[in-house]
Amino acid sequence: MKTTMLFLLIFLLSSVIAFGQKVPLPQNYTIVDTVFGDLDKDGIKELVAAYNTRKIDVDSYDSVTRELIIYKRENGNWIIWKKSSQALYGSRDGGMMGDPFEELVIDKGILEISQNGGSSWKWGHTDKYRYQNDEFRLIGHTSNAGKPCEDWETVDFNLLTGKMMVEKAYEQCDEQDDNPNIYRQENETMYVKGLKITLQNRSTKEVKIVTPKYKHEIYVATKR
């Protein structure tokens, strides 16, 4: 019991202090996740923090709005640099799976945000943002959605080149075996150019793309 309590205490402390630096905590906010990394290639790491904008009531089904804040280090203090209320789903927006948040990652200066949800029908996606021209532009979007033993769709969209690859697999499962058998696949590659999506406007409008061959409807963005 003591070991468990000690582990929980260490975990809680590590969620507020990382790399020897205290993570800012706006009033009434709680921390979901944090990550450090150099996003503007100035040789100094920024702090990216995902927050609940209020404490989650475990007895309530209300979804708590989340906010993403990016901080820069100035004179020993974390100063808000960029923030967005559009990039993260709410705390219960994952449907039956509950919390949709998966992780924040900074890889080679690119900020990656992964979220997922669903029930028998599942979905998940990862957004990749790069800092350019004083804003964080969406440069990559990968997603998957579907229901096991029925169909499954994967999308890989490079917004820099406009190249989008879509694969849809239709599956069947034997009643005594849950391993899916793919009986048909539909693959398409197309180019969609001119989309400008940023961290700040990620969910302000719906962006739907219909594939030319199989007429699959791909939702790169949904309005929330």
Coordinates of N, CA and C in Angstrom, one line a residue:
M1 N 0.8 -1.2 0.0 CA 0.0 0.0 0.0 C 0.9 1.3 0.0
K2 N 1.9 1.2 0.8 CA 2.8 2.4 0.9 C 3.5 2.6 -0.4
T3 N 3.9 1.5 -1.1 CA 4.6 1.6 -2.3 C 3.7 2.2 -3.4
T4 N 2.4 1.8 -3.4 CA 1.4 2.4 -4.3 C 1.2 3.9 -4.1
M5 N 1.1 4.3 -2.8 CA 0.9 5.7 -2.5 C 2.2 6.5 -2.9
L6 N 3.4 5.9 -2.7 CA 4.6 6.6 -3.1 C 4.6 6.8 -4.6
F7 N 4.2 5.8 -5.4 CA 4.2 5.9 -6.9 C 3.2 6.9 -7.3
L8 N 2.1 7.0 -6.7 CA 1.1 8.0 -7.1 C 1.6 9.4 -6.8
L9 N 2.3 9.6 -5.7 CA 2.8 10.9 -5.3 C 3.9 11.3 -6.3
I10 N 4.8 10.4 -6.7 CA 5.8 10.7 -7.7 C 5.2 11.1 -9.0
F11 N 4.1 10.3 -9.4 CA 3.5 10.6 -10.7 C 2.8 12.0 -10.7
L12 N 2.1 12.3 -9.6 CA 1.5 13.6 -9.5 C 2.5 14.8 -9.6
L13 N 3.6 14.6 -8.9 CA 4.7 15.6 -8.9 C 5.3 15.7 -10.3
S14 N 5.5 14.6 -11.0 CA 6.1 14.6 -12.3 C 5.2 15.3 -13.3
S15 N 3.8 15.3 -13.1 CA 2.9 16.0 -14.0 C 2.9 17.5 -13.9
V16 N 3.5 18.0 -12.8 CA 3.6 19.4 -12.5 C 5.0 19.9 -12.7
I17 N 6.0 19.1 -12.5 CA 7.4 19.5 -12.6 C 8.1 18.5 -13.6
A18 N 8.7 19.1 -14.7 CA 9.4 18.3 -15.7 C 10.6 19.0 -16.0
F19 N 11.7 18.3 -16.2 CA 13.0 18.8 -16.5 C 13.4 19.9 -15.5
G20 N 13.0 19.7 -14.3 CA 13.3 20.7 -13.2 C 12.6 22.0 -13.3
Q21 N 11.6 22.0 -14.2 CA 10.9 23.3 -14.4 C 9.4 23.1 -14.1
K22 N 8.8 24.0 -13.3 CA 7.4 23.8 -12.9 C 6.5 24.2 -14.1
V23 N 5.6 23.3 -14.4 CA 4.6 23.5 -15.5 C 3.6 24.5 -15.1
P24 N 3.3 25.6 -15.8 CA 2.3 26.6 -15.4 C 0.9 25.9 -15.3
L25 N 0.1 26.4 -14.4 CA -1.2 25.8 -14.2 C -2.2 26.9 -14.0
P26 N -2.9 27.3 -15.2 CA -3.9 28.4 -15.1 C -5.0 28.0 -14.0
Q27 N -5.6 29.0 -13.5 CA -6.6 28.8 -12.4 C -7.7 27.9 -12.9
N28 N -8.0 26.9 -12.1 CA -9.1 25.9 -12.3 C -8.7 24.9 -13.3
Y29 N -7.6 25.0 -14.0 CA -7.2 24.0 -15.0 C -6.5 22.8 -14.3
T30 N -6.5 21.7 -15.0 CA -5.8 20.5 -14.6 C -5.0 20.0 -15.8
I31 N -3.8 19.4 -15.6 CA -2.9 19.0 -16.6 C -3.3 17.6 -17.2
V32 N -3.4 17.5 -18.5 CA -3.6 16.3 -19.2 C -2.3 15.6 -19.6
D33 N -1.4 16.4 -20.2 CA -0.2 15.9 -20.7 C 0.8 17.1 -21.0
T34 N 2.1 16.9 -21.0 CA 3.0 17.9 -21.3 C 4.2 17.2 -22.2
V35 N 4.8 18.1 -23.0 CA 6.0 17.6 -23.7 C 6.9 18.8 -24.0
F36 N 8.2 18.6 -24.0 CA 9.2 19.6 -24.3 C 9.9 19.3 -25.6
G37 N 10.2 20.4 -26.3 CA 10.9 20.2 -27.6 C 11.1 21.5 -28.3
D38 N 12.1 21.6 -29.1 CA 12.4 22.8 -29.9 C 11.5 22.9 -31.1
L39 N 10.5 23.7 -31.1 CA 9.6 23.8 -32.2 C 9.9 24.9 -33.3
D40 N 10.7 25.9 -32.9 CA 11.0 26.9 -33.9 C 12.5 26.9 -34.2
K41 N 13.2 25.9 -33.9 CA 14.6 25.6 -34.3 C 15.5 26.8 -33.8
D42 N 15.3 27.3 -32.6 CA 16.2 28.3 -32.1 C 17.1 27.8 -31.1
G43 N 17.1 26.4 -30.9 CA 18.0 25.8 -30.0 C 17.5 25.7 -28.5
I44 N 16.3 26.3 -28.3 CA 15.7 26.3 -26.9 C 14.4 25.6 -27.0
K45 N 14.2 24.7 -26.0 CA 13.0 23.9 -26.0 C 11.8 24.7 -25.5
E46 N 10.7 24.5 -26.2 CA 9.4 25.0 -25.7 C 8.7 24.0 -24.9
L47 N 7.7 24.4 -24.2 CA 6.8 23.5 -23.4 C 5.4 23.5 -24.1
V48 N 4.9 22.3 -24.4 CA 3.5 22.2 -24.8 C 2.7 21.5 -23.8
A49 N 1.6 22.1 -23.4 CA 0.8 21.5 -22.3 C -0.7 21.4 -22.8
A50 N -1.3 20.2 -22.5 CA -2.7 20.0 -22.8 C -3.4 20.1 -21.4
Y51 N -4.5 20.9 -21.4 CA -5.2 21.1 -20.1 C -6.7 20.8 -20.2
N52 N -7.2 20.3 -19.1 CA -8.7 20.4 -18.9 C -8.9 21.8 -18.4
T53 N -10.0 22.5 -18.9 CA -10.2 23.9 -18.5 C -11.0 24.0 -17.2
R54 N -11.3 22.8 -16.6 CA -11.8 22.8 -15.3 C -11.7 21.3 -14.8
K55 N -11.8 21.1 -13.5 CA -11.7 19.8 -12.9 C -12.8 18.9 -13.5
I56 N -12.4 17.6 -13.8 CA -13.3 16.6 -14.3 C -14.1 16.0 -13.1
D57 N -15.4 16.0 -13.2 CA -16.3 15.4 -12.3 C -16.5 14.0 -12.7
V58 N -16.0 13.0 -11.9 CA -16.1 11.6 -12.3 C -17.5 11.1 -12.3
D59 N -18.4 11.8 -11.7 CA -19.8 11.3 -11.6 C -20.7 12.0 -12.7
S60 N -20.0 12.8 -13.5 CA -20.8 13.5 -14.5 C -20.4 13.0 -15.9
Y61 N -21.3 13.1 -16.9 CA -21.0 12.7 -18.2 C -20.7 13.9 -19.1
D62 N -20.7 15.1 -18.5 CA -20.3 16.3 -19.2 C -18.9 16.2 -19.7
S63 N -18.7 16.7 -21.0 CA -17.3 16.7 -21.5 C -16.7 18.0 -21.2
V64 N -15.5 17.9 -20.6 CA -14.8 19.2 -20.2 C -13.9 19.6 -21.4
T65 N -14.1 20.9 -21.8 CA -13.3 21.5 -22.8 C -11.8 21.5 -22.5
R66 N -11.0 21.3 -23.6 CA -9.6 21.3 -23.4 C -8.9 22.4 -24.2
E67 N -7.7 22.8 -23.7 CA -6.9 23.8 -24.3 C -5.5 23.4 -24.4
L68 N -4.9 23.7 -25.5 CA -3.5 23.4 -25.8 C -2.7 24.8 -25.7
I69 N -1.7 24.8 -24.8 CA -0.9 26.1 -24.7 C 0.6 25.7 -24.9
I70 N 1.2 26.6 -25.8 CA 2.6 26.4 -26.0 C 3.4 27.6 -25.4
Y71 N 4.4 27.3 -24.6 CA 5.1 28.3 -23.8 C 6.5 28.4 -24.3
K72 N 7.1 29.6 -24.2 CA 8.5 29.8 -24.4 C 9.1 30.3 -23.1
R73 N 10.4 29.9 -22.9 CA 11.1 30.2 -21.7 C 11.8 31.6 -21.8
E74 N 11.4 32.5 -21.0 CA 12.0 33.9 -21.0 C 12.3 34.3 -19.6
N75 N 13.6 34.6 -19.4 CA 14.0 35.1 -18.0 C 13.7 34.1 -16.9
G76 N 13.8 32.9 -17.2 CA 13.5 31.9 -16.2 C 12.0 31.6 -16.0
N77 N 11.1 32.2 -16.8 CA 9.7 31.9 -16.7 C 9.1 31.4 -17.9
W78 N 8.0 30.7 -17.8 CA 7.3 30.2 -19.0 C 6.3 31.2 -19.4
I79 N 6.4 31.7 -20.6 CA 5.5 32.8 -21.1 C 4.6 32.1 -22.3
I80 N 3.3 32.4 -22.2 CA 2.5 31.9 -23.3 C 2.9 32.4 -24.6
W81 N 3.1 31.5 -25.6 CA 3.5 31.9 -26.9 C 2.3 31.7 -27.9
K82 N 1.7 30.5 -27.9 CA 0.6 30.2 -28.7 C -0.4 29.3 -27.9
K83 N -1.7 29.4 -28.3 CA -2.7 28.5 -27.6 C -3.8 28.3 -28.5
S84 N -4.5 27.2 -28.3 CA -5.6 26.8 -29.1 C -6.7 26.0 -28.3
S85 N -7.9 26.3 -28.6 CA -9.0 25.5 -28.0 C -9.6 24.7 -29.1
Q86 N -9.0 24.6 -30.3 CA -9.5 23.8 -31.4 C -8.8 22.5 -31.7
A87 N -7.6 22.3 -31.1 CA -6.8 21.1 -31.5 C -7.2 19.9 -30.7
L88 N -7.8 20.0 -29.6 CA -8.1 18.8 -28.7 C -9.6 18.6 -28.5
Y89 N -10.0 17.4 -28.5 CA -11.4 17.0 -28.2 C -11.6 17.2 -26.7
G90 N -12.9 17.2 -26.3 CA -13.2 17.3 -24.9 C -13.0 16.0 -24.2
S91 N -13.0 16.0 -22.9 CA -12.6 14.9 -22.0 C -13.4 13.6 -22.3
R92 N -14.7 13.8 -22.7 CA -15.5 12.6 -23.0 C -16.0 12.5 -24.4
D93 N -15.2 13.1 -25.3 CA -15.6 13.1 -26.7 C -15.2 11.8 -27.4
G94 N -14.6 10.9 -26.7 CA -14.3 9.6 -27.3 C -15.4 8.6 -27.3
G95 N -16.6 9.0 -27.0 CA -17.7 8.1 -27.0 C -17.6 7.1 -25.9
M96 N -18.0 5.8 -26.2 CA -18.0 4.8 -25.2 C -16.6 4.5 -24.7
M97 N -15.6 4.8 -25.5 CA -14.2 4.6 -25.1 C -13.7 5.7 -24.1
G98 N -14.5 6.7 -23.9 CA -14.2 7.7 -22.9 C -13.3 8.8 -23.4
D99 N -12.2 9.0 -22.6 CA -11.3 10.1 -22.9 C -10.6 9.8 -24.3
P100 N -10.7 10.7 -25.2 CA -10.1 10.5 -26.6 C -8.6 10.8 -26.6
F101 N -8.0 11.5 -25.6 CA -6.6 11.9 -25.7 C -5.7 10.7 -25.6
E102 N -4.7 10.7 -26.5 CA -3.7 9.6 -26.5 C -2.3 10.1 -26.1
E103 N -1.8 11.1 -26.9 CA -0.5 11.6 -26.5 C -0.1 12.8 -27.3
L104 N 0.9 13.5 -26.7 CA 1.6 14.6 -27.4 C 3.0 14.2 -27.6
V105 N 3.6 14.5 -28.8 CA 4.9 14.1 -29.1 C 5.6 15.2 -29.9
I106 N 6.8 15.5 -29.7 CA 7.6 16.4 -30.5 C 8.7 15.6 -31.1
D107 N 8.7 15.5 -32.5 CA 9.7 14.7 -33.2 C 10.3 15.6 -34.3
K108 N 11.6 15.8 -34.2 CA 12.3 16.7 -35.1 C 11.6 18.0 -35.4
G109 N 11.2 18.6 -34.3 CA 10.5 19.9 -34.4 C 9.1 19.9 -34.8
I110 N 8.5 18.8 -35.0 CA 7.1 18.6 -35.4 C 6.3 18.2 -34.2
L111 N 5.2 19.0 -34.0 CA 4.3 18.6 -32.9 C 3.2 17.7 -33.4
E112 N 3.1 16.5 -32.7 CA 2.1 15.5 -33.1 C 1.1 15.3 -31.9
I113 N -0.2 15.3 -32.3 CA -1.2 15.1 -31.4 C -2.1 13.9 -31.8
S114 N -2.2 12.9 -31.0 CA -2.9 11.7 -31.3 C -4.2 11.6 -30.4
Q115 N -5.3 11.3 -31.0 CA -6.6 11.1 -30.3 C -7.4 10.0 -30.9
N116 N -8.2 9.3 -30.1 CA -9.0 8.2 -30.7 C -10.3 8.0 -29.8
G117 N -11.2 7.2 -30.3 CA -12.4 7.0 -29.6 C -13.3 6.0 -30.4
G118 N -14.6 5.9 -29.9 CA -15.6 5.0 -30.5 C -16.1 4.0 -29.6
S119 N -16.8 3.0 -30.1 CA -17.3 1.9 -29.4 C -17.0 0.6 -30.2
S120 N -18.0 0.0 -30.7 CA -17.8 -1.1 -31.7 C -17.2 -0.5 -33.0
W121 N -17.7 0.7 -33.4 CA -17.1 1.4 -34.5 C -16.0 2.4 -33.9
K122 N -14.8 2.3 -34.3 CA -13.7 3.0 -33.7 C -13.1 4.0 -34.7
W123 N -12.4 5.0 -34.1 CA -11.7 6.0 -34.9 C -10.5 6.4 -34.2
G124 N -9.5 7.0 -35.0 CA -8.3 7.5 -34.4 C -7.6 8.4 -35.4
H125 N -6.9 9.4 -34.9 CA -6.1 10.2 -35.9 C -4.9 10.9 -35.2
T126 N -3.9 11.2 -36.0 CA -2.7 11.9 -35.5 C -2.6 13.1 -36.4
D127 N -2.5 14.3 -35.8 CA -2.2 15.5 -36.5 C -0.7 15.9 -36.3
K128 N -0.1 16.4 -37.4 CA 1.3 16.9 -37.3 C 1.3 18.4 -37.7
Y129 N 1.9 19.2 -36.8 CA 2.0 20.6 -37.0 C 3.4 21.1 -37.0
R130 N 3.7 22.0 -38.0 CA 5.0 22.6 -38.1 C 4.9 24.1 -38.0
Y131 N 5.9 24.7 -37.2 CA 5.9 26.1 -37.0 C 6.5 26.8 -38.3
Q132 N 5.7 27.7 -38.9 CA 6.2 28.4 -40.0 C 5.3 29.7 -40.2
N133 N 6.0 30.8 -40.6 CA 5.3 32.1 -40.7 C 4.5 32.5 -39.5
D134 N 5.1 32.3 -38.3 CA 4.5 32.7 -37.1 C 3.2 31.9 -36.7
E135 N 3.0 30.7 -37.3 CA 1.8 29.9 -36.9 C 2.1 28.5 -37.0
F136 N 1.3 27.6 -36.4 CA 1.5 26.2 -36.5 C 0.6 25.7 -37.6
R137 N 1.1 25.2 -38.7 CA 0.4 24.7 -39.8 C 0.2 23.2 -39.7
L138 N -0.9 22.7 -40.0 CA -1.1 21.3 -40.1 C -0.5 20.8 -41.4
I139 N 0.6 19.9 -41.3 CA 1.3 19.4 -42.4 C 1.0 18.0 -42.7
G140 N 0.5 17.3 -41.7 CA 0.2 15.8 -41.9 C -1.0 15.4 -41.1
H141 N -1.7 14.5 -41.7 CA -2.9 14.0 -41.0 C -3.1 12.5 -41.4
T142 N -3.0 11.6 -40.4 CA -3.2 10.2 -40.6 C -4.4 9.8 -39.8
S143 N -5.3 8.9 -40.3 CA -6.5 8.5 -39.6 C -6.9 7.1 -39.9
N144 N -7.6 6.5 -39.0 CA -8.2 5.2 -39.3 C -9.6 5.2 -38.6
A145 N -10.5 4.5 -39.3 CA -11.9 4.4 -38.7 C -12.5 3.1 -39.3
G146 N -13.4 2.5 -38.5 CA -14.1 1.4 -39.0 C -14.6 0.5 -37.8
K147 N -15.1 -0.7 -38.2 CA -15.6 -1.7 -37.3 C -15.0 -3.0 -37.7
P148 N -14.3 -3.7 -36.7 CA -13.7 -5.0 -37.0 C -14.7 -5.9 -37.5
C149 N -14.3 -6.7 -38.5 CA -15.2 -7.7 -39.1 C -16.2 -7.1 -40.1
E150 N -16.1 -5.8 -40.3 CA -17.0 -5.2 -41.3 C -16.1 -4.4 -42.3
D151 N -15.7 -3.2 -42.0 CA -14.7 -2.5 -42.9 C -13.8 -1.6 -42.1
W152 N -12.7 -1.3 -42.7 CA -11.7 -0.4 -42.0 C -11.1 0.5 -43.0
E153 N -11.0 1.8 -42.7 CA -10.5 2.8 -43.6 C -9.3 3.5 -43.0
T154 N -8.2 3.6 -43.8 CA -7.0 4.3 -43.3 C -6.7 5.4 -44.3
V155 N -6.3 6.6 -43.8 CA -6.0 7.8 -44.6 C -4.6 8.3 -44.2
D156 N -3.8 8.6 -45.2 CA -2.5 9.2 -45.0 C -2.4 10.5 -45.9
F157 N -2.5 11.7 -45.3 CA -2.6 12.9 -46.0 C -1.4 13.8 -45.7
N158 N -0.6 14.1 -46.7 CA 0.5 15.0 -46.6 C 0.0 16.4 -47.2
L159 N -0.2 17.3 -46.3 CA -0.8 18.6 -46.7 C 0.3 19.5 -47.4
L160 N 1.6 19.1 -47.2 CA 2.6 19.9 -47.9 C 2.6 19.6 -49.4
T161 N 2.5 18.3 -49.8 CA 2.5 18.0 -51.2 C 1.1 17.8 -51.7
G162 N 0.1 17.7 -50.8 CA -1.3 17.5 -51.3 C -1.6 16.0 -51.5
K163 N -0.7 15.2 -51.3 CA -0.9 13.7 -51.6 C -1.7 13.1 -50.5
M164 N -2.8 12.4 -50.9 CA -3.6 11.7 -50.0 C -3.8 10.3 -50.5
M165 N -3.5 9.3 -49.6 CA -3.7 7.9 -49.9 C -4.8 7.3 -49.0
V166 N -5.7 6.7 -49.6 CA -6.9 6.1 -48.9 C -6.9 4.6 -49.2
E167 N -7.1 3.9 -48.1 CA -7.2 2.4 -48.3 C -8.4 2.0 -47.5
K168 N -9.3 1.2 -48.1 CA -10.5 0.7 -47.4 C -10.5 -0.8 -47.6
A169 N -10.6 -1.5 -46.4 CA -10.6 -3.0 -46.4 C -11.9 -3.5 -45.9
Y170 N -12.5 -4.4 -46.6 CA -13.8 -5.0 -46.2 C -13.5 -6.4 -45.6
E171 N -14.0 -6.6 -44.4 CA -13.6 -7.8 -43.7 C -14.8 -8.7 -43.3
Q172 N -14.5 -9.9 -43.2 CA -15.5 -10.9 -42.6 C -14.8 -11.7 -41.5
C173 N -15.6 -12.1 -40.5 CA -15.0 -12.9 -39.4 C -15.9 -14.2 -39.3
D174 N -15.2 -15.3 -39.1 CA -15.9 -16.5 -38.8 C -16.6 -16.5 -37.5
E175 N -17.7 -17.1 -37.3 CA -18.4 -17.0 -36.0 C -17.5 -17.6 -34.9
Q176 N -16.7 -18.6 -35.2 CA -15.8 -19.2 -34.2 C -14.4 -18.6 -34.1
D177 N -14.2 -17.6 -35.0 CA -12.9 -17.0 -35.0 C -13.0 -15.5 -35.3
D178 N -12.4 -14.7 -34.4 CA -12.5 -13.2 -34.5 C -11.5 -12.6 -35.4
N179 N -10.6 -13.4 -35.9 CA -9.6 -12.9 -36.9 C -10.2 -12.6 -38.2
P180 N -10.1 -11.3 -38.6 CA -10.8 -10.9 -39.9 C -10.2 -11.5 -41.1
N181 N -11.0 -11.7 -42.1 CA -10.6 -12.1 -43.4 C -11.0 -11.0 -44.4
I182 N -10.0 -10.4 -45.0 CA -10.2 -9.3 -45.9 C -10.6 -9.9 -47.3
Y183 N -11.8 -9.6 -47.7 CA -12.3 -10.1 -49.0 C -12.3 -9.1 -50.1
R184 N -12.1 -7.8 -49.8 CA -12.0 -6.8 -50.8 C -11.3 -5.6 -50.3
Q185 N -10.4 -4.9 -51.2 CA -9.7 -3.7 -50.8 C -9.9 -2.7 -51.9
E186 N -10.0 -1.4 -51.5 CA -10.1 -0.3 -52.4 C -9.0 0.7 -52.0
N187 N -8.1 0.9 -53.0 CA -7.0 1.8 -52.7 C -7.1 3.0 -53.7
E188 N -6.8 4.2 -53.2 CA -6.8 5.4 -54.1 C -5.7 6.3 -53.6
T189 N -5.2 7.0 -54.6 CA -4.2 8.1 -54.3 C -4.7 9.3 -55.1
M190 N -4.7 10.4 -54.5 CA -5.2 11.7 -55.1 C -4.4 12.8 -54.6
Y191 N -4.5 14.0 -55.2 CA -3.9 15.2 -54.7 C -4.9 16.3 -54.4
V192 N -4.8 16.8 -53.2 CA -5.7 17.8 -52.7 C -4.8 19.0 -52.2
K193 N -4.8 20.0 -53.0 CA -3.9 21.2 -52.6 C -4.7 22.4 -52.2
G194 N -4.0 23.3 -51.5 CA -4.6 24.6 -51.2 C -5.2 24.6 -49.8
L195 N -5.2 23.5 -49.0 CA -5.8 23.5 -47.7 C -4.9 24.2 -46.7
K196 N -5.4 25.1 -46.0 CA -4.6 25.7 -44.9 C -5.4 25.6 -43.6
I197 N -4.8 24.7 -42.8 CA -5.4 24.4 -41.5 C -4.3 24.6 -40.4
T198 N -4.7 25.4 -39.4 CA -3.7 25.7 -38.4 C -4.2 25.2 -37.0
L199 N -3.3 25.3 -36.0 CA -3.6 24.9 -34.7 C -4.8 25.7 -34.1
Q200 N -4.9 26.9 -34.5 CA -6.0 27.8 -34.0 C -7.3 27.6 -34.7
N201 N -7.3 27.2 -36.0 CA -8.6 27.0 -36.7 C -8.9 25.6 -37.0
R202 N -8.3 24.6 -36.3 CA -8.4 23.2 -36.6 C -9.8 22.7 -36.7
S203 N -10.8 23.2 -35.9 CA -12.1 22.7 -35.9 C -13.2 23.7 -36.2
T204 N -12.8 24.8 -36.8 CA -13.8 25.9 -37.0 C -14.7 25.6 -38.2
K205 N -14.4 24.7 -39.1 CA -15.2 24.4 -40.2 C -15.0 22.9 -40.7
E206 N -16.0 22.4 -41.3 CA -15.9 21.0 -41.8 C -15.1 21.0 -43.1
V207 N -14.2 20.1 -43.2 CA -13.4 19.9 -44.5 C -13.6 18.4 -44.9
K208 N -14.5 18.2 -45.9 CA -14.8 16.9 -46.4 C -14.3 16.7 -47.9
I209 N -13.6 15.6 -48.1 CA -13.1 15.3 -49.4 C -13.7 14.0 -49.9
V210 N -14.3 14.0 -51.1 CA -14.9 12.8 -51.7 C -13.9 12.3 -52.7
T211 N -13.5 11.0 -52.5 CA -12.5 10.4 -53.4 C -13.1 10.2 -54.8
P212 N -12.3 10.4 -55.9 CA -12.9 10.4 -57.2 C -13.4 9.0 -57.7
K213 N -12.7 8.0 -57.3 CA -13.0 6.7 -57.8 C -14.1 5.9 -57.1
Y214 N -13.9 5.8 -55.7 CA -14.8 5.0 -54.9 C -15.8 5.9 -54.2
K215 N -15.6 7.2 -54.2 CA -16.6 8.1 -53.6 C -16.6 8.0 -52.1
H216 N -15.5 7.6 -51.5 CA -15.4 7.6 -50.0 C -15.3 9.1 -49.5
E217 N -16.0 9.3 -48.4 CA -16.1 10.6 -47.8 C -15.0 10.7 -46.7
I218 N -14.0 11.5 -46.9 CA -12.9 11.7 -46.0 C -13.1 13.0 -45.2
Y219 N -13.2 13.0 -43.9 CA -13.4 14.2 -43.1 C -12.0 14.6 -42.5
V220 N -11.4 15.5 -43.1 CA -10.1 16.0 -42.6 C -10.3 16.9 -41.4
A221 N -11.4 17.5 -41.3 CA -11.8 18.4 -40.2 C -13.3 18.3 -40.0
T222 N -13.7 18.4 -38.8 CA -15.2 18.5 -38.4 C -15.4 19.7 -37.5
K223 N -16.5 20.4 -37.7 CA -16.7 21.6 -36.9 C -17.2 21.2 -35.5
R224 N -16.7 21.8 -34.5 CA -17.1 21.5 -33.1 C -17.4 22.8 -32.4

